[in-house]
C-alpha positions as semicolon CSV with decimal commas, in nm:
position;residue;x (nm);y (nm);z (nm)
1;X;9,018;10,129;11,553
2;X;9,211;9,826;11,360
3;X;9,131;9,449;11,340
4;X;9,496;9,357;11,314
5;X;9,496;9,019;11,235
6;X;9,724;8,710;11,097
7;X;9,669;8,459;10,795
8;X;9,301;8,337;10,703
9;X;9,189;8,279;11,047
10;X;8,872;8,524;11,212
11;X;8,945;8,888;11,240
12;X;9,021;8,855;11,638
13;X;9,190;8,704;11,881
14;X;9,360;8,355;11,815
15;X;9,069;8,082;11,863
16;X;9,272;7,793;11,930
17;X;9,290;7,532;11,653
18;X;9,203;7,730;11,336
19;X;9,608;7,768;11,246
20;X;9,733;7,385;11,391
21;X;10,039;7,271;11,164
22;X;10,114;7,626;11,044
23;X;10,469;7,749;11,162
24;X;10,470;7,895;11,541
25;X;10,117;7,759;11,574
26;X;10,180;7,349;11,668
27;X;10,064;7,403;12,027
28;X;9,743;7,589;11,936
29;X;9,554;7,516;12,271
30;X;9,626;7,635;12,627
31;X;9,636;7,311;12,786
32;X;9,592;6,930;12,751
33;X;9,224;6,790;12,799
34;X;8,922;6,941;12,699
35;X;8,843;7,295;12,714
36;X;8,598;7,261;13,019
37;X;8,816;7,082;13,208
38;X;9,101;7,318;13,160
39;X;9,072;7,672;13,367
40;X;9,324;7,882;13,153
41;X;9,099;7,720;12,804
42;X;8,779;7,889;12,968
43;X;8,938;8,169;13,057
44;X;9,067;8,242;12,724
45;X;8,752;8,153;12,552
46;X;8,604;8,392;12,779
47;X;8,849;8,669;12,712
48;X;8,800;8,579;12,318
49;X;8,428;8,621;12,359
50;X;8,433;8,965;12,595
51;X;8,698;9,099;12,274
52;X;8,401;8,958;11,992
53;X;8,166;9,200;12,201
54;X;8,444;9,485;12,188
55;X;8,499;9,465;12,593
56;X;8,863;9,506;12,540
57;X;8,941;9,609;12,860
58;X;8,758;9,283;13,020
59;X;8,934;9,080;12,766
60;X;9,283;9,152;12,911
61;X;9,176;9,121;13,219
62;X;9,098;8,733;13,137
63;X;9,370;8,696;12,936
64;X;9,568;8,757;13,241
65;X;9,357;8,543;13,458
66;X;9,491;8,249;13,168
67;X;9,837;8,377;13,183
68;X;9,837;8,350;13,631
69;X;9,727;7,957;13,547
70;X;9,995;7,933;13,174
71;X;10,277;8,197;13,228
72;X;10,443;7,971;12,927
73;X;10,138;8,005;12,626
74;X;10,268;8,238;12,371
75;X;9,889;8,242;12,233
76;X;9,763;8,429;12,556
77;X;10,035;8,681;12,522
78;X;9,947;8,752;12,166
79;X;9,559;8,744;12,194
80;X;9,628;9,008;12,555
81;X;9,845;9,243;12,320
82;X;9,584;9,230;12,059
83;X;9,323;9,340;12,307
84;X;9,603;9,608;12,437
85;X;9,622;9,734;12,074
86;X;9,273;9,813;12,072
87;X;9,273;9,994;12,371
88;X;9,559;10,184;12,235
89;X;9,775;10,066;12,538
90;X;10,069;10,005;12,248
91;X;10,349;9,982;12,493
92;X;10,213;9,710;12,636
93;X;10,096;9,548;12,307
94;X;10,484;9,533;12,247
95;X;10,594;9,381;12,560
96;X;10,347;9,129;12,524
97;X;10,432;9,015;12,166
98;X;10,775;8,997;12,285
99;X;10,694;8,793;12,576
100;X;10,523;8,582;12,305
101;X;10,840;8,635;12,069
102;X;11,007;8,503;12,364
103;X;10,810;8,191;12,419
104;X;10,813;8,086;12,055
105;X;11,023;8,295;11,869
106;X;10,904;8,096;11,542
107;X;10,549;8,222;11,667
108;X;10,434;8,475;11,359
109;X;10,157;8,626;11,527
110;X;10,413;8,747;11,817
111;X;10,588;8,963;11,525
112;X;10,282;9,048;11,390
113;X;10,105;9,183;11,687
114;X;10,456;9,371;11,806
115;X;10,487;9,505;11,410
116;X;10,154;9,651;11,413
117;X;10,161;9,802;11,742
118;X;10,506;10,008;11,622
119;X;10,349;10,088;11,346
120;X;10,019;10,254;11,568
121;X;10,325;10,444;11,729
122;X;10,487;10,529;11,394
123;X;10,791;10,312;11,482
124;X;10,777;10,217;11,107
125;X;11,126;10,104;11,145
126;X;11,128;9,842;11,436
127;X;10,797;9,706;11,269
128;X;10,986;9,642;10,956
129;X;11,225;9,412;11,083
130;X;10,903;9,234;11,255
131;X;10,743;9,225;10,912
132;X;11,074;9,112;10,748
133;X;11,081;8,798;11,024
134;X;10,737;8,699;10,911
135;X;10,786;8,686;10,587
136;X;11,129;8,500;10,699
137;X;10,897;8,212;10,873
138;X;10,613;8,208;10,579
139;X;10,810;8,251;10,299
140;X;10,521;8,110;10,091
141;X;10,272;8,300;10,212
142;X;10,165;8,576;9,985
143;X;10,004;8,804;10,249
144;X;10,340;8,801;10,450
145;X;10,522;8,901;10,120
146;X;10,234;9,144;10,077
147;X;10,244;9,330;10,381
148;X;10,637;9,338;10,388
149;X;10,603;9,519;10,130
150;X;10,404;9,765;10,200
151;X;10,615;9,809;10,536
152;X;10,875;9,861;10,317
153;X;10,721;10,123;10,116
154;X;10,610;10,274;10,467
155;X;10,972;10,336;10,578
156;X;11,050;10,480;10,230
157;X;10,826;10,687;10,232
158;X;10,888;10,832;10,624
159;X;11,272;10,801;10,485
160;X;11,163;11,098;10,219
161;X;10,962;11,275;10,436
162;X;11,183;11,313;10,697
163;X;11,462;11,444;10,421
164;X;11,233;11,691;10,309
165;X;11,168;11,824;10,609
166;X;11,525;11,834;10,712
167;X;11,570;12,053;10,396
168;X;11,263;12,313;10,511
169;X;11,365;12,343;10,841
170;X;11,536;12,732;10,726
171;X;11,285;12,797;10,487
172;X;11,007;13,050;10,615
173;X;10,659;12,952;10,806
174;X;10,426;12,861;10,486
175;X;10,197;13,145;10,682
176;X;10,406;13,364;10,509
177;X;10,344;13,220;10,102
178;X;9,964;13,246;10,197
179;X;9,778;13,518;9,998
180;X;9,435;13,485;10,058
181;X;9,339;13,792;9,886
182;X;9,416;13,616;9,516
183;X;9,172;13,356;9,617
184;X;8,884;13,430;9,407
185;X;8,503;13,303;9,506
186;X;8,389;13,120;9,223
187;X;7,997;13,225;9,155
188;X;7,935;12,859;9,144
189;X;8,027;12,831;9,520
190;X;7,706;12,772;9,737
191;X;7,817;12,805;10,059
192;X;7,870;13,096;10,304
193;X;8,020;13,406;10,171
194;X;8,186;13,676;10,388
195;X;8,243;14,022;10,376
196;X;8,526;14,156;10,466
197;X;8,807;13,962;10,727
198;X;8,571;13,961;11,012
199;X;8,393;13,603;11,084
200;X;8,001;13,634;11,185
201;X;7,764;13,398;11,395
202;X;7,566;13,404;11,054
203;X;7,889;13,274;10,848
204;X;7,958;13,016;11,142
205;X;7,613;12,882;11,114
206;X;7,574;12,902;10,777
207;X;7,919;12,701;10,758
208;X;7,795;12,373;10,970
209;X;7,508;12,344;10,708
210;X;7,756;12,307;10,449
211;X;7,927;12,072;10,652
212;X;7,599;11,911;10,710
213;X;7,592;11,846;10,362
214;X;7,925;11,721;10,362
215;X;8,023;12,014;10,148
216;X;8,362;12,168;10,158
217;X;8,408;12,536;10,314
218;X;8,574;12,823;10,034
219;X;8,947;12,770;10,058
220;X;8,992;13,100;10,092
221;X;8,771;13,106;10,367
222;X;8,946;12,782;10,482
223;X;9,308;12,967;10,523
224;X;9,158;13,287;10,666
225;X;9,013;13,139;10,961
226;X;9,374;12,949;11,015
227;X;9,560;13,252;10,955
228;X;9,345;13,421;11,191
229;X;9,382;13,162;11,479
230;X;9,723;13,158;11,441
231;X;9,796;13,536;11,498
232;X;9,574;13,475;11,800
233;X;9,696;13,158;11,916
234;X;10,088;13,295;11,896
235;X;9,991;13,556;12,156
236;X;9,827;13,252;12,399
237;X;10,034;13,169;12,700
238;X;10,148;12,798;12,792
239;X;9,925;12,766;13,059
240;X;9,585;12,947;13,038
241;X;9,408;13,127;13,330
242;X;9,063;13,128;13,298
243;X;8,776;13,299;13,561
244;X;8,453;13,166;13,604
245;X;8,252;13,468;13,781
246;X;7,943;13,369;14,024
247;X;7,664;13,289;13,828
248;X;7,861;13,164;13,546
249;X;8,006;12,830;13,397
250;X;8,212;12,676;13,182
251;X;8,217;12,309;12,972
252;X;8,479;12,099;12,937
253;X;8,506;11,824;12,702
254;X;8,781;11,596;12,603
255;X;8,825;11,467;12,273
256;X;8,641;11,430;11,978
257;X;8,840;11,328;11,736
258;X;8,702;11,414;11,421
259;X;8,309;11,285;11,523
260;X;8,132;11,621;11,421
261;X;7,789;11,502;11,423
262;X;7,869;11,434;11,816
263;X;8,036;11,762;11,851
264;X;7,680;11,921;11,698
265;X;7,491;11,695;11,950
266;X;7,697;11,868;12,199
267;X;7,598;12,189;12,089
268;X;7,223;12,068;12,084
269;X;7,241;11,970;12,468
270;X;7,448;12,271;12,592
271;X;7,464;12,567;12,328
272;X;7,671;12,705;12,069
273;X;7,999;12,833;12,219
274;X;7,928;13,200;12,305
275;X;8,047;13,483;12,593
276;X;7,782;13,349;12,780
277;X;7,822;12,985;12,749
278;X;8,218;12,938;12,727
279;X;8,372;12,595;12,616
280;X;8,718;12,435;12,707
281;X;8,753;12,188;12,439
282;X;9,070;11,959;12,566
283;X;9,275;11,780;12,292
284;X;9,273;11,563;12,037
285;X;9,010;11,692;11,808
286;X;9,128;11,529;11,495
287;X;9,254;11,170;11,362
288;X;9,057;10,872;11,340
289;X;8,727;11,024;11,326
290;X;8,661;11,100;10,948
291;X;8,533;11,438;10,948
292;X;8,830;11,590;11,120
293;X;8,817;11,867;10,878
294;X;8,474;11,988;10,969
295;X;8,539;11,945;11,355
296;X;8,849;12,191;11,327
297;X;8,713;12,433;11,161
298;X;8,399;12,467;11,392
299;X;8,618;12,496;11,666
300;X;8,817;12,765;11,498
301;X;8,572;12,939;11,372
302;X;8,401;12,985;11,741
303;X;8,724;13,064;11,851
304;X;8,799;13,352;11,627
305;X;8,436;13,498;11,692
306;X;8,454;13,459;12,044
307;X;8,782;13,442;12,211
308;X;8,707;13,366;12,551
309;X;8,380;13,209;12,409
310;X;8,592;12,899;12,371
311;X;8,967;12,787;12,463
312;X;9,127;12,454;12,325
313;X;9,389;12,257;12,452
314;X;9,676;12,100;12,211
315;X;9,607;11,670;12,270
316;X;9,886;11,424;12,138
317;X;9,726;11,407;11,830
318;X;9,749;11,711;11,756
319;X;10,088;11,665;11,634
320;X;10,259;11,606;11,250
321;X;10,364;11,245;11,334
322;X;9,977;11,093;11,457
323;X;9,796;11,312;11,169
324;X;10,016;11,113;10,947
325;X;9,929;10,810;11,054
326;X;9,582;10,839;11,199
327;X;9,400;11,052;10,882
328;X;9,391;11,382;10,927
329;X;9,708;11,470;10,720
330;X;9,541;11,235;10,473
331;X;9,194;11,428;10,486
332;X;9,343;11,790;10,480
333;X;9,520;11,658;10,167
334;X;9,231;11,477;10,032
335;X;8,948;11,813;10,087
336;X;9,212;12,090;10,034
337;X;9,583;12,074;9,977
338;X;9,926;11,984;10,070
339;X;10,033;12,366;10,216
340;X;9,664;12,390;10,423
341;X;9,832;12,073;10,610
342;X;10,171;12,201;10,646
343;X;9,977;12,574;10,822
344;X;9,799;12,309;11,034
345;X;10,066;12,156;11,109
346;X;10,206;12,521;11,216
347;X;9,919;12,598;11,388
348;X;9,888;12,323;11,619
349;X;10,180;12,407;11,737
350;X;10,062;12,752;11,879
351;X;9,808;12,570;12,052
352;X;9,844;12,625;12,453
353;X;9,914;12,319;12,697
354;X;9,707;12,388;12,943
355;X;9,406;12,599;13,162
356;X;9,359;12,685;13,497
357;X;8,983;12,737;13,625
358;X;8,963;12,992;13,942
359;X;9,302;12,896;14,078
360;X;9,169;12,552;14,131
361;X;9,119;12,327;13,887
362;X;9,437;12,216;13,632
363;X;9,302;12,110;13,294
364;X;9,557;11,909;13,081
365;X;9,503;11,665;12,749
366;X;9,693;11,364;12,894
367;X;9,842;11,378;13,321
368;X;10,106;11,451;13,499
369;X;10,450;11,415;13,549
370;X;10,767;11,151;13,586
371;X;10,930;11,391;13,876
372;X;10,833;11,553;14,152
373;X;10,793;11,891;14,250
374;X;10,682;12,063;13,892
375;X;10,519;12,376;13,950
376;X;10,235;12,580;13,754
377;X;10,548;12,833;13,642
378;X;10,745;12,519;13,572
379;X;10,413;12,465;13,302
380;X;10,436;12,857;13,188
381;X;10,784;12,823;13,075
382;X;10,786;12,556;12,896
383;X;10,885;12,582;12,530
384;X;10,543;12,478;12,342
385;X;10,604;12,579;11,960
386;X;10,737;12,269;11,843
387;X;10,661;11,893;11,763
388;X;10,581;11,752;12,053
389;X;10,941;11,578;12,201
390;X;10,942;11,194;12,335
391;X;11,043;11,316;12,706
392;X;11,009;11,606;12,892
393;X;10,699;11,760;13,058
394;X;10,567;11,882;12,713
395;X;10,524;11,514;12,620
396;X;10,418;11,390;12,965
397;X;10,101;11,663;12,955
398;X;9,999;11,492;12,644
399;X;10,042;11,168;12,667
400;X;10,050;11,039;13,051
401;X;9,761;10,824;13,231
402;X;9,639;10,782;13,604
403;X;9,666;10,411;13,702
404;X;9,524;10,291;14,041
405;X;9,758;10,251;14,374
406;X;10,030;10,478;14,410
407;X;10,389;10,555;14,272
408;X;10,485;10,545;13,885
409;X;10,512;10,312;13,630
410;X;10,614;10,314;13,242
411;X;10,337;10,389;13,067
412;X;10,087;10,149;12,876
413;X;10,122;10,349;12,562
414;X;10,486;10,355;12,530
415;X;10,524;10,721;12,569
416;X;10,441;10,938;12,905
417;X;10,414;10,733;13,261
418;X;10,137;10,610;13,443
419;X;10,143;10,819;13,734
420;X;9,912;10,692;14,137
421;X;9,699;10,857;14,341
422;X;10,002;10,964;14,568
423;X;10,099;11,170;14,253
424;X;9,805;11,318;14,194
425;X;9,759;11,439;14,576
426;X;10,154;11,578;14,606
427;X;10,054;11,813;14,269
428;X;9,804;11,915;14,395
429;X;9,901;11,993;14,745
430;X;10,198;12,138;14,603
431;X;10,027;12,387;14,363
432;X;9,731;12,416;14,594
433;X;9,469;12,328;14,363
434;X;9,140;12,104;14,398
435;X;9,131;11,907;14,092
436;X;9,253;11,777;13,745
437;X;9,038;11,719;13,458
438;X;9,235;11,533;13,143
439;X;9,103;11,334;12,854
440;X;9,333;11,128;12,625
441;X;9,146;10,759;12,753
442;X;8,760;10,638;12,607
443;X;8,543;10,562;12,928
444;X;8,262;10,332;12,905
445;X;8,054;10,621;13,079
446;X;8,184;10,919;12,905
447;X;8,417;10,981;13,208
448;X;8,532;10,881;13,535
449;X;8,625;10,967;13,860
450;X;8,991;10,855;14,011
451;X;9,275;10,899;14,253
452;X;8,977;10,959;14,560
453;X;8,803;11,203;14,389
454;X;9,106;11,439;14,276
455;X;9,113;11,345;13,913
456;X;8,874;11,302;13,654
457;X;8,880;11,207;13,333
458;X;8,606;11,344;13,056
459;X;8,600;11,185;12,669
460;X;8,368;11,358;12,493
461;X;8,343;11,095;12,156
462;X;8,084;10,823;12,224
463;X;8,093;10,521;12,035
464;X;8,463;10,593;11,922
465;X;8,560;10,482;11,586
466;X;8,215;10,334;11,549
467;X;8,254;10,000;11,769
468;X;8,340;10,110;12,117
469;X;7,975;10,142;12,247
470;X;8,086;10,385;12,488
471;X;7,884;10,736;12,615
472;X;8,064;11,053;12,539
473;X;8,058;11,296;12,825
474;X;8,118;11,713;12,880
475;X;8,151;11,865;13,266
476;X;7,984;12,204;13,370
477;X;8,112;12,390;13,648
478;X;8,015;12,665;13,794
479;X;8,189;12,958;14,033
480;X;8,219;12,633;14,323
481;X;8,374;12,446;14,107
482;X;8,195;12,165;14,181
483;X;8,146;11,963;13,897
484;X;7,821;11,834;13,693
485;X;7,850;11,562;13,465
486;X;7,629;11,513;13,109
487;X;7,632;11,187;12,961
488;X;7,520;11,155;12,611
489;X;7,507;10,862;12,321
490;X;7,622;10,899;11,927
491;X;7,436;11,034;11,661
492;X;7,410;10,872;11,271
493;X;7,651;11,013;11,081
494;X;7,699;10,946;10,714
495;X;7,842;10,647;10,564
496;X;8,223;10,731;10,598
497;X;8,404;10,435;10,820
498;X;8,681;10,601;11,064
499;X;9,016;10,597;10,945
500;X;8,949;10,668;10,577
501;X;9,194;10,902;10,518
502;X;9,470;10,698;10,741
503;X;9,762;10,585;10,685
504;X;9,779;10,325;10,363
505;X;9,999;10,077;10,569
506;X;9,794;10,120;10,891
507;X;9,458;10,029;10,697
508;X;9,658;9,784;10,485
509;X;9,638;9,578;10,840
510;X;9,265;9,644;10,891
């Protein structure tokens, strides 16, 4: 996660008085008086305090406690979309700031805030022209000028990109350039070796020491196992069926983006993927997390030793435009090379949307849907081998989150809806199905159950991006279908901070 922050003050939410006199900033409390004697002041400092401790969620909760008693303070409206940023809630970090915007539209930190929450949503464009007015209030401020420019540089950059790929679009699948039988194994390589095109459980295990080590997996090795999944994956429908036979189970987590020393604790408390002991793993299993790489190819691995050993779900991050931004891109590029992130790229798009337990229980990365009335077949049909598009049910599968009450709402992320428990119940009454298991949201507990017992959500990477402090969590069902939750904590992991392979802009604002 970021600590987006403005000018020399603390890396958090505005204080109060640290920026008095500076442009935007002259009324730098909430109200006249003291602080104790002023509700809205003790709220905030409240909300301030819960965001020190990383309770983000409580924090905007206060801040809009303040905001009930000062609908007018352009400081609570920045501080709440800071807190909103954190939670990744990015739409509503941007109508915040621009309530803030709004308020004071010489206020910098209002720009700020809505600049760096288009920028979370690759929007590199709108949060120029937020950059650009910052600079245009502080002109003398060097770390306006600064970070203008790197904005600037940002949008160049996406400007190129997106020419490039314009000019590739006819050219053939980089699959097809891929010879991995000129890849020689250098004698000096010490990790596992295999015979033959066939992965082992011997080559899988010996390939999580290496990545113990934090040693790098044969390239050639590397592009066999993702030309592999990719034949298999091509052949995957939409929407998966899978049967859990009496005296069986199945796991399902949600993501883990990138934490593979939590994804081994996993395997610690419930077994290595096998036949026997089948895994679902449910989206987003790279970005922010710094070992991305490793994670990926674990998965991959299992998956091309045991088909229906393990299934995985394609998350919103799984997606060209957030590996950009949110490292994996940048680590791919970093431990391998440019055409082994252009195949993932390719692959990840093979990846089905969804599964379907016994008839009875809908597994999806992110919710449900802005209409009413979609069907299972509607699910089947769609058109999945593609970036994911900014509308449609594709996009709504990944990115879409339960709220409480009933009807919809525009989402909190920007992209997908927020969909009520009257939702939920019509789906499932109309597909005539139990339950729906996503991921796509951290949970203080590792999951949680919603919408009167009809949805639950399961996050499977505890203490995300090192500061959340939350459990990660997997679910076990069995041939009832009832399900059994297992909470767990994180695990050390080397010194690598999250993010290090991210986008330079987006950790230019850390």
């Amino acid at each position: 996660m970021l600590n987006y922050f403005w000018g020399k003050g603390p890396k958090g939410p505005e204080m109060g008085q640290e920026e008095k006199g500076k442009a935007g900033d002259s009324d730098t409390s909430v109200g006249s008086g003291s602080p104790a004697a002023d509700p809205a002041e003790e709220l905030k400092s409240a909300a301030n305090e819960a965001f020190k401790d990383h309770k983000f969620a409580h924090a905007v909760d206060l801040y809009t406690q303040a905001l009930e008693i000062r609908s007018d303070n352009a400081i609570l409206y920045a501080n709440r979309a800071f807190a909103h940023i954190k939670l990744e809630e990015y739409g509503s970090a941007v109508e915040d700031a621009s309530k803030a915007i709004e308020i004071d539209p010489l206020y910098p930190k209002g720009y700020y805030r809505r600049g760096s929450a288009y920028v979370a949503l690759g929007k590199f464009k709108d949060a120029l022209k937020d950059f650009r007015q910052v600079a245009k209030i502080r002109p003398r401020d060097p770390d306006a000028q600064k970070k203008l420019k790197e904005c600037e540089k940002a949008v160049q950059k996406l400007r190129f990109e997106e020419a490039i790929a314009q000019e590739e679009q006819d050219h053939p699948s980089v699959a097809e350039t891929i010879d991995v039988s000129s890849m020689e194994v250098e004698p000096a390589y010490d990790g596992p070796r295999l015979e033959g095109d066939q992965l082992t459980l011997e080559f899988v295990k010996e390939m999580l020491e290496t990545f113990k080590k934090q040693k790098k997996l044969h390239r050639r090795y590397a592009f066999q196992i993702l030309l592999q999944i990719r034949e298999m994956l091509k052949s995957t429908p939409t929407l998966v069926d899978v049967t859990i036979a009496p005296g069986a189970h199945f796991t399902v987590c949600g993501d883990v983006h990138g934490q593979f020393y939590d994804l081994l604790n996993i395997f610690e408390l419930e077994g290595l993927p096998s036949l026997e002991n089948p895994y679902l793993f449910n989206g987003d299993f790279v970005d922010r997390g710094s070992f991305s790489v490793e994670v990926i190819f674990t998965l991959f691995a299992f998956k091309c030793l045991y088909p229906t050993g393990l299934y995985l779900s394609r998350g919103n991050h799984e997606s060209r435009s957030m590996n950009k931004i949110y490292g994996f891109d940048g680590e791919v590029k970093a431990k391998y090379s440019d055409n082994m992130a252009e195949l993932f790229a390719e692959v990840f798009c093979a990846l089905p949307l969804a599964h379907l337990l016994n008839n009875k229980v809908l597994v999806v990365h992110g919710g449900l849907f802005s209409q009413d009335g979609v069907k299972l077949d509607d699910i089947r049909k769609i058109d999945r081998f593609r970036e994911p598009p900014d509308e449609g049910l594709m996009c709504e599968l990944l990115w879409s989150d339960p709220k409480p009450g009933t009807g919809r709402s525009p989402s909190k992320r920007g992209v997908g809806v927020a969909f009520g428990e009257d939702v939920t119940k019509a789906f499932l009454e109309d597909n005539r199905l139990d339950l729906i298991v996503r991921s796509h949201e951290v949970k203080e507990e590792g999951y949680e159950i919603e919408h009167d017992g009809k949805l639950v959500t399961v996050f499977s990477a505890p203490n995300y991006c090192d500061q959340m402090g939350n459990k990660g969590a997997f679910i076990r069902f069995k041939s009832d279908m009832k399900p059994k939750y297992t909470k767990y904590s994180a695990v050390p992991h080397p010194n690598v901070r999250p993010m290090a392979y991210a986008n330079n802009f987006l950790n230019f604002l850390s």
